[in-house]
Amino acid sequence: MALDGVFDAVSALTAHLPVPHEEAVRRAAAEQDEELDRVIADARARSPILRWAFDHGRYVTRTSTDREFLAEYARYSFKDGSAENITCPVLVCEATDDLYYSTSEESDPRKLYRHLTAPKTLLTFTEEEGADAHCHPGALRLAVARIFDWLDDTIRPA
């Protein structure tokens, strides 16, 4: 289960930086990049969501700087073709108003879904359901019910 589906994790952060995605990822891996450090610091100062994401991300990945975390987070991606190697049934969930993964272009959950070759299901959660935020905190009972319905339909005892 991909709740919510993520194709390229770091894109949630680079989308908020005034540097192209690939350039930000490349520069994040450098030994030093004071300009990128300032860009990240400015973005953090403007966005409590980014501030939380970088702080929490450094904690989870045990990295010491925001740039180091950005480089580490860039490793969490299906861009290498590994999604096509998954063989088990996959449930991909998406929120229509995800704070992290924009739906203005193809959303990360839909990118993941498109790359899967195994049996797959896409569940979309909407504002009308109160479930349009990342991981559906406004409608957890609904989300869990739909996820368990998928499990019931997909994983049947032999």
Short mmCIF file of C-alpha atoms in Angstrom, two decimals:
data_model
loop_
_atom_site.label_atom_id
_atom_site.label_comp_id
_atom_site.label_asym_id
_atom_site.label_seq_id
_atom_site.Cartn_x
_atom_site.Cartn_y
_atom_site.Cartn_z
CA MET A 1 0.00 0.00 0.00
CA ALA A 2 1.23 3.42 -0.91
CA LEU A 3 -0.61 5.80 1.42
CA ASP A 4 -0.23 8.29 -0.18
CA GLY A 5 1.71 7.21 -3.21
CA VAL A 6 5.12 8.80 -3.67
CA PHE A 7 7.09 8.48 -6.90
CA ASP A 8 9.92 10.93 -6.15
CA ALA A 9 9.93 11.99 -2.49
CA VAL A 10 12.29 14.95 -2.79
CA SER A 11 10.04 16.63 -5.36
CA ALA A 12 7.78 17.68 -2.48
CA LEU A 13 10.64 19.88 -1.27
CA THR A 14 12.27 21.01 -4.49
CA ALA A 15 8.90 22.24 -5.79
CA HIS A 16 9.14 25.01 -3.18
CA LEU A 17 12.66 26.10 -4.09
CA PRO A 18 13.50 28.65 -6.80
CA VAL A 19 15.99 26.19 -8.30
CA PRO A 20 15.12 23.56 -10.93
CA HIS A 21 14.53 20.10 -9.41
CA GLU A 22 17.51 18.30 -10.99
CA GLU A 23 19.85 21.18 -10.18
CA ALA A 24 18.70 21.25 -6.54
CA VAL A 25 19.26 17.50 -6.21
CA ARG A 26 22.71 17.70 -7.83
CA ARG A 27 23.77 20.67 -5.71
CA ALA A 28 22.44 19.12 -2.50
CA ALA A 29 24.99 16.34 -2.83
CA ALA A 30 27.94 18.77 -3.04
CA GLU A 31 30.40 19.07 -0.16
CA GLN A 32 29.53 22.77 0.12
CA ASP A 33 27.00 25.05 -1.49
CA GLU A 34 26.44 28.17 0.56
CA GLU A 35 24.08 29.64 -2.03
CA LEU A 36 21.78 26.59 -1.92
CA ASP A 37 21.97 26.66 1.88
CA ARG A 38 20.68 30.27 1.77
CA VAL A 39 17.94 29.34 -0.72
CA ILE A 40 16.74 26.56 1.57
CA ALA A 41 16.91 28.83 4.63
CA ASP A 42 14.83 31.48 2.83
CA ALA A 43 12.24 28.91 1.76
CA ARG A 44 12.03 27.55 5.33
CA ALA A 45 11.51 31.06 6.69
CA ARG A 46 8.51 31.55 4.39
CA SER A 47 6.83 28.17 4.89
CA PRO A 48 5.94 26.38 8.13
CA ILE A 49 5.28 23.25 6.07
CA LEU A 50 8.82 23.29 4.67
CA ARG A 51 10.25 24.12 8.09
CA TRP A 52 8.51 21.06 9.56
CA ALA A 53 9.47 18.85 6.59
CA PHE A 54 13.17 19.72 6.83
CA ASP A 55 13.30 19.50 10.63
CA HIS A 56 11.42 16.21 10.75
CA GLY A 57 13.36 14.88 7.77
CA ARG A 58 16.72 15.62 9.39
CA TYR A 59 15.53 13.82 12.53
CA VAL A 60 14.27 10.75 10.65
CA THR A 61 17.31 10.45 8.37
CA ARG A 62 19.80 11.46 11.06
CA THR A 63 21.27 14.11 8.80
CA SER A 64 22.71 17.28 10.29
CA THR A 65 21.92 19.93 7.67
CA ASP A 66 18.96 20.71 5.45
CA ARG A 67 21.11 20.25 2.33
CA GLU A 68 22.36 16.89 3.57
CA PHE A 69 18.76 15.84 4.20
CA LEU A 70 17.75 17.00 0.70
CA ALA A 71 20.51 14.82 -0.79
CA GLU A 72 19.48 11.83 1.34
CA TYR A 73 15.79 12.28 0.53
CA ALA A 74 16.58 12.29 -3.19
CA ARG A 75 17.47 8.60 -2.83
CA TYR A 76 13.79 7.79 -2.17
CA SER A 77 12.59 7.60 -5.74
CA PHE A 78 11.18 5.20 -8.28
CA LYS A 79 12.90 7.10 -11.12
CA ASP A 80 15.34 4.18 -11.40
CA GLY A 81 12.62 1.92 -12.82
CA SER A 82 12.15 -0.12 -9.66
CA ALA A 83 8.36 0.44 -9.60
CA GLU A 84 8.15 -1.72 -12.72
CA ASN A 85 9.78 -4.58 -10.77
CA ILE A 86 7.03 -4.78 -8.14
CA THR A 87 4.96 -7.91 -8.73
CA CYS A 88 2.40 -7.97 -5.91
CA PRO A 89 -0.92 -6.11 -6.06
CA VAL A 90 -0.49 -2.45 -5.12
CA LEU A 91 -2.95 0.06 -3.70
CA VAL A 92 -1.99 3.66 -4.43
CA CYS A 93 -3.90 6.36 -2.55
CA GLU A 94 -3.99 10.02 -3.47
CA ALA A 95 -5.42 13.18 -1.97
CA THR A 96 -6.87 15.82 -4.28
CA ASP A 97 -5.40 18.68 -2.19
CA ASP A 98 -2.11 17.17 -1.05
CA LEU A 99 0.10 19.72 0.75
CA TYR A 100 3.27 18.04 -0.42
CA TYR A 101 2.70 16.60 -3.87
CA SER A 102 1.09 19.03 -6.29
CA THR A 103 -1.86 17.94 -8.34
CA SER A 104 -1.42 20.82 -10.82
CA GLU A 105 0.63 18.48 -13.00
CA GLU A 106 0.61 14.70 -12.79
CA SER A 107 0.56 13.95 -9.07
CA ASP A 108 3.19 11.71 -7.48
CA PRO A 109 0.59 9.01 -6.70
CA ARG A 110 -0.47 9.00 -10.36
CA LYS A 111 3.17 8.85 -11.52
CA LEU A 112 3.72 5.85 -9.27
CA TYR A 113 0.48 4.26 -10.49
CA ARG A 114 1.47 4.80 -14.14
CA HIS A 115 4.84 3.09 -13.62
CA LEU A 116 3.45 0.04 -11.85
CA THR A 117 3.07 -3.05 -14.04
CA ALA A 118 1.64 -5.30 -11.32
CA PRO A 119 -2.10 -5.44 -10.57
CA LYS A 120 -2.89 -1.99 -9.22
CA THR A 121 -5.69 0.14 -7.82
CA LEU A 122 -5.83 3.92 -7.45
CA LEU A 123 -8.02 5.34 -4.66
CA THR A 124 -8.66 9.06 -4.84
CA PHE A 125 -9.81 10.90 -1.73
CA THR A 126 -11.66 14.20 -2.19
CA GLU A 127 -12.65 17.39 -0.41
CA GLU A 128 -16.31 16.30 -0.44
CA GLU A 129 -15.27 13.32 1.66
CA GLY A 130 -13.16 15.48 3.97
CA ALA A 131 -10.21 13.34 2.91
CA ASP A 132 -8.39 15.59 0.45
CA ALA A 133 -5.29 16.23 2.60
CA HIS A 134 -2.09 14.16 2.51
CA CYS A 135 -2.80 10.79 4.22
CA HIS A 136 -6.45 11.83 4.77
CA PRO A 137 -6.39 12.99 8.42
CA GLY A 138 -9.82 14.62 8.07
CA ALA A 139 -11.48 11.32 7.24
CA LEU A 140 -9.40 8.54 8.73
CA ARG A 141 -12.37 6.23 9.26
CA LEU A 142 -13.34 6.56 5.60
CA ALA A 143 -9.77 6.05 4.42
CA VAL A 144 -9.22 3.02 6.62
CA ALA A 145 -12.57 1.52 5.56
CA ARG A 146 -11.74 1.91 1.86
CA ILE A 147 -8.23 0.52 2.39
CA PHE A 148 -9.56 -2.51 4.29
CA ASP A 149 -12.18 -3.05 1.55
CA TRP A 150 -9.31 -3.19 -0.94
CA LEU A 151 -7.45 -5.65 1.28
CA ASP A 152 -10.58 -7.82 1.59
CA ASP A 153 -11.02 -7.83 -2.19
CA THR A 154 -7.34 -8.36 -2.98
CA ILE A 155 -5.91 -10.68 -0.36
CA ARG A 156 -8.16 -13.68 -0.08
CA PRO A 157 -7.31 -16.68 2.12
CA ALA A 158 -6.30 -19.71 0.08
#
